[in-house]
Amino acid sequence: MSNQSVVIVHPHETESLATAIARALDAPVFDARQIATLNELLSRDPYLAEQLATLQTTWAITPPPATSPLARLRRWLVWRLCGPELAQINATHATLTRLIESLVAHLDAERTARQVLTERIEALERT
C-alpha cells in the first residue's frame, strides 16, 4: 500500500488497535482512486471543482506531527481520550465527501441524459 493513500482506522469494541490497523490496511474505508474524475459539470464550474478538490484532500482530522516530548504526550492523550469520537468524525467526513462526489456525478449524468432527450425531441420535431 502506498504511503499517499488515506486509511481510516476504526476499531470495533472487542478488537485490538493492531488488529484494526491490519483490517484497515487490507480494506481501506476511503480510497482516493474511487473519486469521480473531472466531468462536464466540474469542467464548467471551476469553483465547484476547486471546492471538491479541497474537500477530497482535507476531510480527515489529523493532528500535526509532534516534535517535542510534551507535544507527543499531548497528541497521545488526545487520541487516547478522544479516539472513538475522532474516528467517528473522520468516518462521517469521508462519507459526506463520497456523497457529494456521487451527487455531482449523478447531476452530470442527469444533465447529459436531459441533453440527449432534448436532442431527440428536436430531431422528432424536425421530421
PDB file of N, CA and C in Angstrom, residues 23-106:
ATOM      1  N   ARG A  23      -6.751  -4.627   9.613  1.00  0.00           N
ATOM      2  CA  ARG A  23      -8.004  -4.713   8.854  1.00  0.00           C
ATOM      3  C   ARG A  23      -8.162  -3.485   7.959  1.00  0.00           C
ATOM      4  N   ALA A  24      -7.835  -2.293   8.480  1.00  0.00           N
ATOM      5  CA  ALA A  24      -7.976  -1.067   7.698  1.00  0.00           C
ATOM      6  C   ALA A  24      -7.004  -1.040   6.524  1.00  0.00           C
ATOM      7  N   LEU A  25      -5.816  -1.595   6.710  1.00  0.00           N
ATOM      8  CA  LEU A  25      -4.850  -1.634   5.605  1.00  0.00           C
ATOM      9  C   LEU A  25      -5.278  -2.618   4.528  1.00  0.00           C
ATOM     10  N   ASP A  26      -5.956  -3.700   4.930  1.00  0.00           N
ATOM     11  CA  ASP A  26      -6.438  -4.683   3.955  1.00  0.00           C
ATOM     12  C   ASP A  26      -7.624  -4.161   3.160  1.00  0.00           C
ATOM     13  N   ALA A  27      -8.524  -3.448   3.819  1.00  0.00           N
ATOM     14  CA  ALA A  27      -9.733  -2.929   3.163  1.00  0.00           C
ATOM     15  C   ALA A  27      -9.970  -1.501   3.637  1.00  0.00           C
ATOM     16  N   PRO A  28      -9.294  -0.508   3.031  1.00  0.00           N
ATOM     17  CA  PRO A  28      -9.467   0.868   3.487  1.00  0.00           C
ATOM     18  C   PRO A  28     -10.892   1.353   3.267  1.00  0.00           C
ATOM     19  N   VAL A  29     -11.367   2.179   4.191  1.00  0.00           N
ATOM     20  CA  VAL A  29     -12.707   2.744   4.091  1.00  0.00           C
ATOM     21  C   VAL A  29     -12.756   3.762   2.957  1.00  0.00           C
ATOM     22  N   PHE A  30     -11.689   4.507   2.786  1.00  0.00           N
ATOM     23  CA  PHE A  30     -11.645   5.558   1.783  1.00  0.00           C
ATOM     24  C   PHE A  30     -10.495   5.285   0.828  1.00  0.00           C
ATOM     25  N   ASP A  31     -10.783   5.294  -0.444  1.00  0.00           N
ATOM     26  CA  ASP A  31      -9.768   5.076  -1.454  1.00  0.00           C
ATOM     27  C   ASP A  31      -9.833   6.243  -2.425  1.00  0.00           C
ATOM     28  N   ALA A  32      -8.766   7.012  -2.518  1.00  0.00           N
ATOM     29  CA  ALA A  32      -8.764   8.205  -3.369  1.00  0.00           C
ATOM     30  C   ALA A  32      -8.986   7.872  -4.831  1.00  0.00           C
ATOM     31  N   ARG A  33      -8.711   6.623  -5.249  1.00  0.00           N
ATOM     32  CA  ARG A  33      -8.930   6.257  -6.654  1.00  0.00           C
ATOM     33  C   ARG A  33     -10.407   6.150  -6.991  1.00  0.00           C
ATOM     34  N   GLN A  34     -11.282   6.075  -5.960  1.00  0.00           N
ATOM     35  CA  GLN A  34     -12.712   5.983  -6.210  1.00  0.00           C
ATOM     36  C   GLN A  34     -13.341   7.341  -6.481  1.00  0.00           C
ATOM     37  N   ILE A  35     -12.576   8.401  -6.320  1.00  0.00           N
ATOM     38  CA  ILE A  35     -13.098   9.755  -6.537  1.00  0.00           C
ATOM     39  C   ILE A  35     -13.454   9.920  -8.009  1.00  0.00           C
ATOM     40  N   ALA A  36     -14.592  10.525  -8.247  1.00  0.00           N
ATOM     41  CA  ALA A  36     -15.032  10.754  -9.627  1.00  0.00           C
ATOM     42  C   ALA A  36     -14.025  11.646 -10.349  1.00  0.00           C
ATOM     43  N   THR A  37     -13.743  11.291 -11.581  1.00  0.00           N
ATOM     44  CA  THR A  37     -12.815  12.091 -12.366  1.00  0.00           C
ATOM     45  C   THR A  37     -13.508  13.379 -12.807  1.00  0.00           C
ATOM     46  N   LEU A  38     -12.717  14.299 -13.310  1.00  0.00           N
ATOM     47  CA  LEU A  38     -13.257  15.586 -13.751  1.00  0.00           C
ATOM     48  C   LEU A  38     -14.294  15.347 -14.832  1.00  0.00           C
ATOM     49  N   ASN A  39     -15.510  15.787 -14.585  1.00  0.00           N
ATOM     50  CA  ASN A  39     -16.583  15.576 -15.554  1.00  0.00           C
ATOM     51  C   ASN A  39     -17.048  16.914 -16.103  1.00  0.00           C
ATOM     52  N   GLU A  40     -18.081  16.876 -16.883  1.00  0.00           N
ATOM     53  CA  GLU A  40     -18.577  18.076 -17.564  1.00  0.00           C
ATOM     54  C   GLU A  40     -18.959  19.170 -16.576  1.00  0.00           C
ATOM     55  N   LEU A  41     -19.684  18.811 -15.537  1.00  0.00           N
ATOM     56  CA  LEU A  41     -20.131  19.808 -14.565  1.00  0.00           C
ATOM     57  C   LEU A  41     -18.942  20.485 -13.888  1.00  0.00           C
ATOM     58  N   LEU A  42     -17.949  19.694 -13.484  1.00  0.00           N
ATOM     59  CA  LEU A  42     -16.785  20.277 -12.829  1.00  0.00           C
ATOM     60  C   LEU A  42     -15.938  21.099 -13.791  1.00  0.00           C
ATOM     61  N   SER A  43     -15.908  20.705 -15.071  1.00  0.00           N
ATOM     62  CA  SER A  43     -15.134  21.486 -16.033  1.00  0.00           C
ATOM     63  C   SER A  43     -15.809  22.817 -16.342  1.00  0.00           C
ATOM     64  N   ARG A  44     -17.143  22.883 -16.159  1.00  0.00           N
ATOM     65  CA  ARG A  44     -17.852  24.146 -16.399  1.00  0.00           C
ATOM     66  C   ARG A  44     -17.911  25.031 -15.165  1.00  0.00           C
ATOM     67  N   ASP A  45     -17.655  24.482 -13.983  1.00  0.00           N
ATOM     68  CA  ASP A  45     -17.746  25.246 -12.742  1.00  0.00           C
ATOM     69  C   ASP A  45     -16.427  25.123 -11.976  1.00  0.00           C
ATOM     70  N   PRO A  46     -15.477  26.025 -12.236  1.00  0.00           N
ATOM     71  CA  PRO A  46     -14.169  25.899 -11.590  1.00  0.00           C
ATOM     72  C   PRO A  46     -14.240  26.039 -10.067  1.00  0.00           C
ATOM     73  N   TYR A  47     -15.175  26.835  -9.549  1.00  0.00           N
ATOM     74  CA  TYR A  47     -15.310  26.973  -8.100  1.00  0.00           C
ATOM     75  C   TYR A  47     -15.720  25.643  -7.467  1.00  0.00           C
ATOM     76  N   LEU A  48     -16.691  24.964  -8.071  1.00  0.00           N
ATOM     77  CA  LEU A  48     -17.117  23.657  -7.564  1.00  0.00           C
ATOM     78  C   LEU A  48     -15.968  22.654  -7.629  1.00  0.00           C
ATOM     79  N   ALA A  49     -15.224  22.662  -8.732  1.00  0.00           N
ATOM     80  CA  ALA A  49     -14.086  21.747  -8.870  1.00  0.00           C
ATOM     81  C   ALA A  49     -13.032  22.033  -7.807  1.00  0.00           C
ATOM     82  N   GLU A  50     -12.770  23.315  -7.558  1.00  0.00           N
ATOM     83  CA  GLU A  50     -11.784  23.691  -6.547  1.00  0.00           C
ATOM     84  C   GLU A  50     -12.228  23.273  -5.148  1.00  0.00           C
ATOM     85  N   GLN A  51     -13.494  23.526  -4.829  1.00  0.00           N
ATOM     86  CA  GLN A  51     -14.002  23.173  -3.510  1.00  0.00           C
ATOM     87  C   GLN A  51     -14.049  21.656  -3.308  1.00  0.00           C
ATOM     88  N   LEU A  52     -14.418  20.926  -4.342  1.00  0.00           N
ATOM     89  CA  LEU A  52     -14.442  19.459  -4.251  1.00  0.00           C
ATOM     90  C   LEU A  52     -13.033  18.905  -4.074  1.00  0.00           C
ATOM     91  N   ALA A  53     -12.070  19.480  -4.778  1.00  0.00           N
ATOM     92  CA  ALA A  53     -10.675  19.045  -4.615  1.00  0.00           C
ATOM     93  C   ALA A  53     -10.184  19.336  -3.192  1.00  0.00           C
ATOM     94  N   THR A  54     -10.550  20.481  -2.649  1.00  0.00           N
ATOM     95  CA  THR A  54     -10.175  20.817  -1.275  1.00  0.00           C
ATOM     96  C   THR A  54     -10.814  19.851  -0.296  1.00  0.00           C
ATOM     97  N   LEU A  55     -12.087  19.553  -0.509  1.00  0.00           N
ATOM     98  CA  LEU A  55     -12.794  18.609   0.360  1.00  0.00           C
ATOM     99  C   LEU A  55     -12.151  17.228   0.312  1.00  0.00           C
ATOM    100  N   GLN A  56     -11.736  16.797  -0.867  1.00  0.00           N
ATOM    101  CA  GLN A  56     -11.127  15.480  -1.026  1.00  0.00           C
ATOM    102  C   GLN A  56      -9.790  15.375  -0.302  1.00  0.00           C
ATOM    103  N   THR A  57      -9.079  16.475  -0.186  1.00  0.00           N
ATOM    104  CA  THR A  57      -7.748  16.411   0.425  1.00  0.00           C
ATOM    105  C   THR A  57      -7.736  16.779   1.899  1.00  0.00           C
ATOM    106  N   THR A  58      -8.788  17.423   2.407  1.00  0.00           N
ATOM    107  CA  THR A  58      -8.747  17.912   3.793  1.00  0.00           C
ATOM    108  C   THR A  58      -9.854  17.371   4.668  1.00  0.00           C
ATOM    109  N   TRP A  59     -10.530  16.303   4.272  1.00  0.00           N
ATOM    110  CA  TRP A  59     -11.650  15.812   5.058  1.00  0.00           C
ATOM    111  C   TRP A  59     -11.214  15.151   6.358  1.00  0.00           C
ATOM    112  N   ALA A  60     -10.025  14.583   6.400  1.00  0.00           N
ATOM    113  CA  ALA A  60      -9.584  13.843   7.590  1.00  0.00           C
ATOM    114  C   ALA A  60      -9.050  14.787   8.654  1.00  0.00           C
ATOM    115  N   ILE A  61      -9.410  14.518   9.885  1.00  0.00           N
ATOM    116  CA  ILE A  61      -8.887  15.278  11.015  1.00  0.00           C
ATOM    117  C   ILE A  61      -7.632  14.559  11.486  1.00  0.00           C
ATOM    118  N   THR A  62      -6.500  15.180  11.254  1.00  0.00           N
ATOM    119  CA  THR A  62      -5.226  14.599  11.675  1.00  0.00           C
ATOM    120  C   THR A  62      -4.419  15.677  12.387  1.00  0.00           C
ATOM    121  N   PRO A  63      -3.870  15.359  13.529  1.00  0.00           N
ATOM    122  CA  PRO A  63      -3.062  16.361  14.238  1.00  0.00           C
ATOM    123  C   PRO A  63      -1.731  16.561  13.537  1.00  0.00           C
ATOM    124  N   PRO A  64      -1.128  17.721  13.743  1.00  0.00           N
ATOM    125  CA  PRO A  64       0.191  17.946  13.139  1.00  0.00           C
ATOM    126  C   PRO A  64       1.226  17.032  13.782  1.00  0.00           C
ATOM    127  N   PRO A  65       2.335  16.814  13.101  1.00  0.00           N
ATOM    128  CA  PRO A  65       3.372  15.950  13.684  1.00  0.00           C
ATOM    129  C   PRO A  65       3.883  16.534  15.002  1.00  0.00           C
ATOM    130  N   ALA A  66       4.111  15.672  15.938  1.00  0.00           N
ATOM    131  CA  ALA A  66       4.607  16.091  17.248  1.00  0.00           C
ATOM    132  C   ALA A  66       6.128  16.042  17.247  1.00  0.00           C
ATOM    133  N   THR A  67       6.750  17.143  17.655  1.00  0.00           N
ATOM    134  CA  THR A  67       8.206  17.189  17.651  1.00  0.00           C
ATOM    135  C   THR A  67       8.793  17.110  19.054  1.00  0.00           C
ATOM    136  N   SER A  68       8.172  17.760  20.015  1.00  0.00           N
ATOM    137  CA  SER A  68       8.705  17.747  21.377  1.00  0.00           C
ATOM    138  C   SER A  68       8.048  16.638  22.196  1.00  0.00           C
ATOM    139  N   PRO A  69       8.683  16.246  23.283  1.00  0.00           N
ATOM    140  CA  PRO A  69       8.065  15.213  24.136  1.00  0.00           C
ATOM    141  C   PRO A  69       6.700  15.646  24.686  1.00  0.00           C
ATOM    142  N   LEU A  70       6.567  16.918  25.030  1.00  0.00           N
ATOM    143  CA  LEU A  70       5.280  17.405  25.534  1.00  0.00           C
ATOM    144  C   LEU A  70       4.206  17.330  24.447  1.00  0.00           C
ATOM    145  N   ALA A  71       4.564  17.683  23.219  1.00  0.00           N
ATOM    146  CA  ALA A  71       3.611  17.603  22.110  1.00  0.00           C
ATOM    147  C   ALA A  71       3.232  16.156  21.824  1.00  0.00           C
ATOM    148  N   ARG A  72       4.207  15.243  21.905  1.00  0.00           N
ATOM    149  CA  ARG A  72       3.900  13.824  21.703  1.00  0.00           C
ATOM    150  C   ARG A  72       2.972  13.303  22.787  1.00  0.00           C
ATOM    151  N   LEU A  73       3.196  13.724  24.041  1.00  0.00           N
ATOM    152  CA  LEU A  73       2.325  13.323  25.146  1.00  0.00           C
ATOM    153  C   LEU A  73       0.918  13.864  24.944  1.00  0.00           C
ATOM    154  N   ARG A  74       0.827  15.139  24.566  1.00  0.00           N
ATOM    155  CA  ARG A  74      -0.481  15.757  24.327  1.00  0.00           C
ATOM    156  C   ARG A  74      -1.224  15.042  23.196  1.00  0.00           C
ATOM    157  N   ARG A  75      -0.502  14.747  22.127  1.00  0.00           N
ATOM    158  CA  ARG A  75      -1.121  14.050  20.996  1.00  0.00           C
ATOM    159  C   ARG A  75      -1.594  12.657  21.414  1.00  0.00           C
ATOM    160  N   TRP A  76      -0.761  11.936  22.169  1.00  0.00           N
ATOM    161  CA  TRP A  76      -1.135  10.598  22.636  1.00  0.00           C
ATOM    162  C   TRP A  76      -2.368  10.671  23.519  1.00  0.00           C
ATOM    163  N   LEU A  77      -2.414  11.659  24.416  1.00  0.00           N
ATOM    164  CA  LEU A  77      -3.572  11.802  25.305  1.00  0.00           C
ATOM    165  C   LEU A  77      -4.849  12.109  24.528  1.00  0.00           C
ATOM    166  N   VAL A  78      -4.740  13.003  23.567  1.00  0.00           N
ATOM    167  CA  VAL A  78      -5.929  13.361  22.773  1.00  0.00           C
ATOM    168  C   VAL A  78      -6.454  12.143  22.034  1.00  0.00           C
ATOM    169  N   TRP A  79      -5.573  11.406  21.359  1.00  0.00           N
ATOM    170  CA  TRP A  79      -6.024  10.235  20.604  1.00  0.00           C
ATOM    171  C   TRP A  79      -6.485   9.124  21.534  1.00  0.00           C
ATOM    172  N   ARG A  80      -5.897   9.038  22.723  1.00  0.00           N
ATOM    173  CA  ARG A  80      -6.312   8.009  23.679  1.00  0.00           C
ATOM    174  C   ARG A  80      -7.682   8.334  24.270  1.00  0.00           C
ATOM    175  N   LEU A  81      -7.902   9.613  24.596  1.00  0.00           N
ATOM    176  CA  LEU A  81      -9.157  10.010  25.232  1.00  0.00           C
ATOM    177  C   LEU A  81     -10.285  10.279  24.240  1.00  0.00           C
ATOM    178  N   CYS A  82      -9.950  10.805  23.080  1.00  0.00           N
ATOM    179  CA  CYS A  82     -10.982  11.196  22.102  1.00  0.00           C
ATOM    180  C   CYS A  82     -10.925  10.361  20.833  1.00  0.00           C
ATOM    181  N   GLY A  83     -10.204   9.269  20.854  1.00  0.00           N
ATOM    182  CA  GLY A  83     -10.039   8.450  19.657  1.00  0.00           C
ATOM    183  C   GLY A  83     -11.329   8.001  19.009  1.00  0.00           C
ATOM    184  N   PRO A  84     -12.280   7.426  19.770  1.00  0.00           N
ATOM    185  CA  PRO A  84     -13.531   6.989  19.147  1.00  0.00           C
ATOM    186  C   PRO A  84     -14.323   8.144  18.524  1.00  0.00           C
ATOM    187  N   GLU A  85     -14.328   9.288  19.204  1.00  0.00           N
ATOM    188  CA  GLU A  85     -15.048  10.440  18.662  1.00  0.00           C
ATOM    189  C   GLU A  85     -14.382  10.955  17.391  1.00  0.00           C
ATOM    190  N   LEU A  86     -13.049  11.024  17.395  1.00  0.00           N
ATOM    191  CA  LEU A  86     -12.337  11.480  16.202  1.00  0.00           C
ATOM    192  C   LEU A  86     -12.497  10.495  15.050  1.00  0.00           C
ATOM    193  N   ALA A  87     -12.510   9.205  15.362  1.00  0.00           N
ATOM    194  CA  ALA A  87     -12.735   8.199  14.312  1.00  0.00           C
ATOM    195  C   ALA A  87     -14.131   8.348  13.722  1.00  0.00           C
ATOM    196  N   GLN A  88     -15.114   8.632  14.573  1.00  0.00           N
ATOM    197  CA  GLN A  88     -16.481   8.825  14.081  1.00  0.00           C
ATOM    198  C   GLN A  88     -16.567  10.085  13.228  1.00  0.00           C
ATOM    199  N   ILE A  89     -15.902  11.146  13.646  1.00  0.00           N
ATOM    200  CA  ILE A  89     -15.892  12.386  12.854  1.00  0.00           C
ATOM    201  C   ILE A  89     -15.230  12.139  11.500  1.00  0.00           C
ATOM    202  N   ASN A  90     -14.092  11.439  11.494  1.00  0.00           N
ATOM    203  CA  ASN A  90     -13.412  11.132  10.227  1.00  0.00           C
ATOM    204  C   ASN A  90     -14.277  10.270   9.323  1.00  0.00           C
ATOM    205  N   ALA A  91     -14.951   9.283   9.899  1.00  0.00           N
ATOM    206  CA  ALA A  91     -15.826   8.422   9.091  1.00  0.00           C
ATOM    207  C   ALA A  91     -16.974   9.233   8.503  1.00  0.00           C
ATOM    208  N   THR A  92     -17.535  10.148   9.286  1.00  0.00           N
ATOM    209  CA  THR A  92     -18.626  10.996   8.786  1.00  0.00           C
ATOM    210  C   THR A  92     -18.130  11.910   7.674  1.00  0.00           C
ATOM    211  N   HIS A  93     -16.961  12.513   7.856  1.00  0.00           N
ATOM    212  CA  HIS A  93     -16.410  13.384   6.821  1.00  0.00           C
ATOM    213  C   HIS A  93     -16.133  12.606   5.535  1.00  0.00           C
ATOM    214  N   ALA A  94     -15.618  11.394   5.668  1.00  0.00           N
ATOM    215  CA  ALA A  94     -15.352  10.577   4.483  1.00  0.00           C
ATOM    216  C   ALA A  94     -16.652  10.233   3.762  1.00  0.00           C
ATOM    217  N   THR A  95     -17.680   9.883   4.528  1.00  0.00           N
ATOM    218  CA  THR A  95     -18.974   9.549   3.929  1.00  0.00           C
ATOM    219  C   THR A  95     -19.577  10.760   3.225  1.00  0.00           C
ATOM    220  N   LEU A  96     -19.525  11.912   3.876  1.00  0.00           N
ATOM    221  CA  LEU A  96     -20.075  13.123   3.256  1.00  0.00           C
ATOM    222  C   LEU A  96     -19.309  13.495   1.991  1.00  0.00           C
ATOM    223  N   THR A  97     -18.006  13.324   2.003  1.00  0.00           N
ATOM    224  CA  THR A  97     -17.207  13.609   0.811  1.00  0.00           C
ATOM    225  C   THR A  97     -17.622  12.695  -0.339  1.00  0.00           C
ATOM    226  N   ARG A  98     -17.770  11.385  -0.056  1.00  0.00           N
ATOM    227  CA  ARG A  98     -18.192  10.452  -1.107  1.00  0.00           C
ATOM    228  C   ARG A  98     -19.604  10.762  -1.590  1.00  0.00           C
ATOM    229  N   LEU A  99     -20.500  11.160  -0.678  1.00  0.00           N
ATOM    230  CA  LEU A  99     -21.862  11.511  -1.077  1.00  0.00           C
ATOM    231  C   LEU A  99     -21.869  12.719  -2.006  1.00  0.00           C
ATOM    232  N   ILE A 100     -21.100  13.723  -1.671  1.00  0.00           N
ATOM    233  CA  ILE A 100     -21.039  14.920  -2.517  1.00  0.00           C
ATOM    234  C   ILE A 100     -20.488  14.570  -3.889  1.00  0.00           C
ATOM    235  N   GLU A 101     -19.428  13.748  -3.930  1.00  0.00           N
ATOM    236  CA  GLU A 101     -18.875  13.322  -5.222  1.00  0.00           C
ATOM    237  C   GLU A 101     -19.899  12.543  -6.020  1.00  0.00           C
ATOM    238  N   SER A 102     -20.648  11.685  -5.355  1.00  0.00           N
ATOM    239  CA  SER A 102     -21.670  10.892  -6.035  1.00  0.00           C
ATOM    240  C   SER A 102     -22.784  11.791  -6.564  1.00  0.00           C
ATOM    241  N   LEU A 103     -23.208  12.756  -5.769  1.00  0.00           N
ATOM    242  CA  LEU A 103     -24.256  13.674  -6.215  1.00  0.00           C
ATOM    243  C   LEU A 103     -23.800  14.496  -7.420  1.00  0.00           C
ATOM    244  N   VAL A 104     -22.554  14.931  -7.418  1.00  0.00           N
ATOM    245  CA  VAL A 104     -22.032  15.672  -8.565  1.00  0.00           C
ATOM    246  C   VAL A 104     -22.028  14.786  -9.805  1.00  0.00           C
ATOM    247  N   ALA A 105     -21.612  13.524  -9.642  1.00  0.00           N
ATOM    248  CA  ALA A 105     -21.605  12.599 -10.781  1.00  0.00           C
ATOM    249  C   ALA A 105     -23.023  12.339 -11.278  1.00  0.00           C
ATOM    250  N   HIS A 106     -23.988  12.147 -10.367  1.00  0.00           N
ATOM    251  CA  HIS A 106     -25.380  11.927 -10.774  1.00  0.00           C
ATOM    252  C   HIS A 106     -25.964  13.168 -11.446  1.00  0.00           C
TER     253      HIS A 106
END
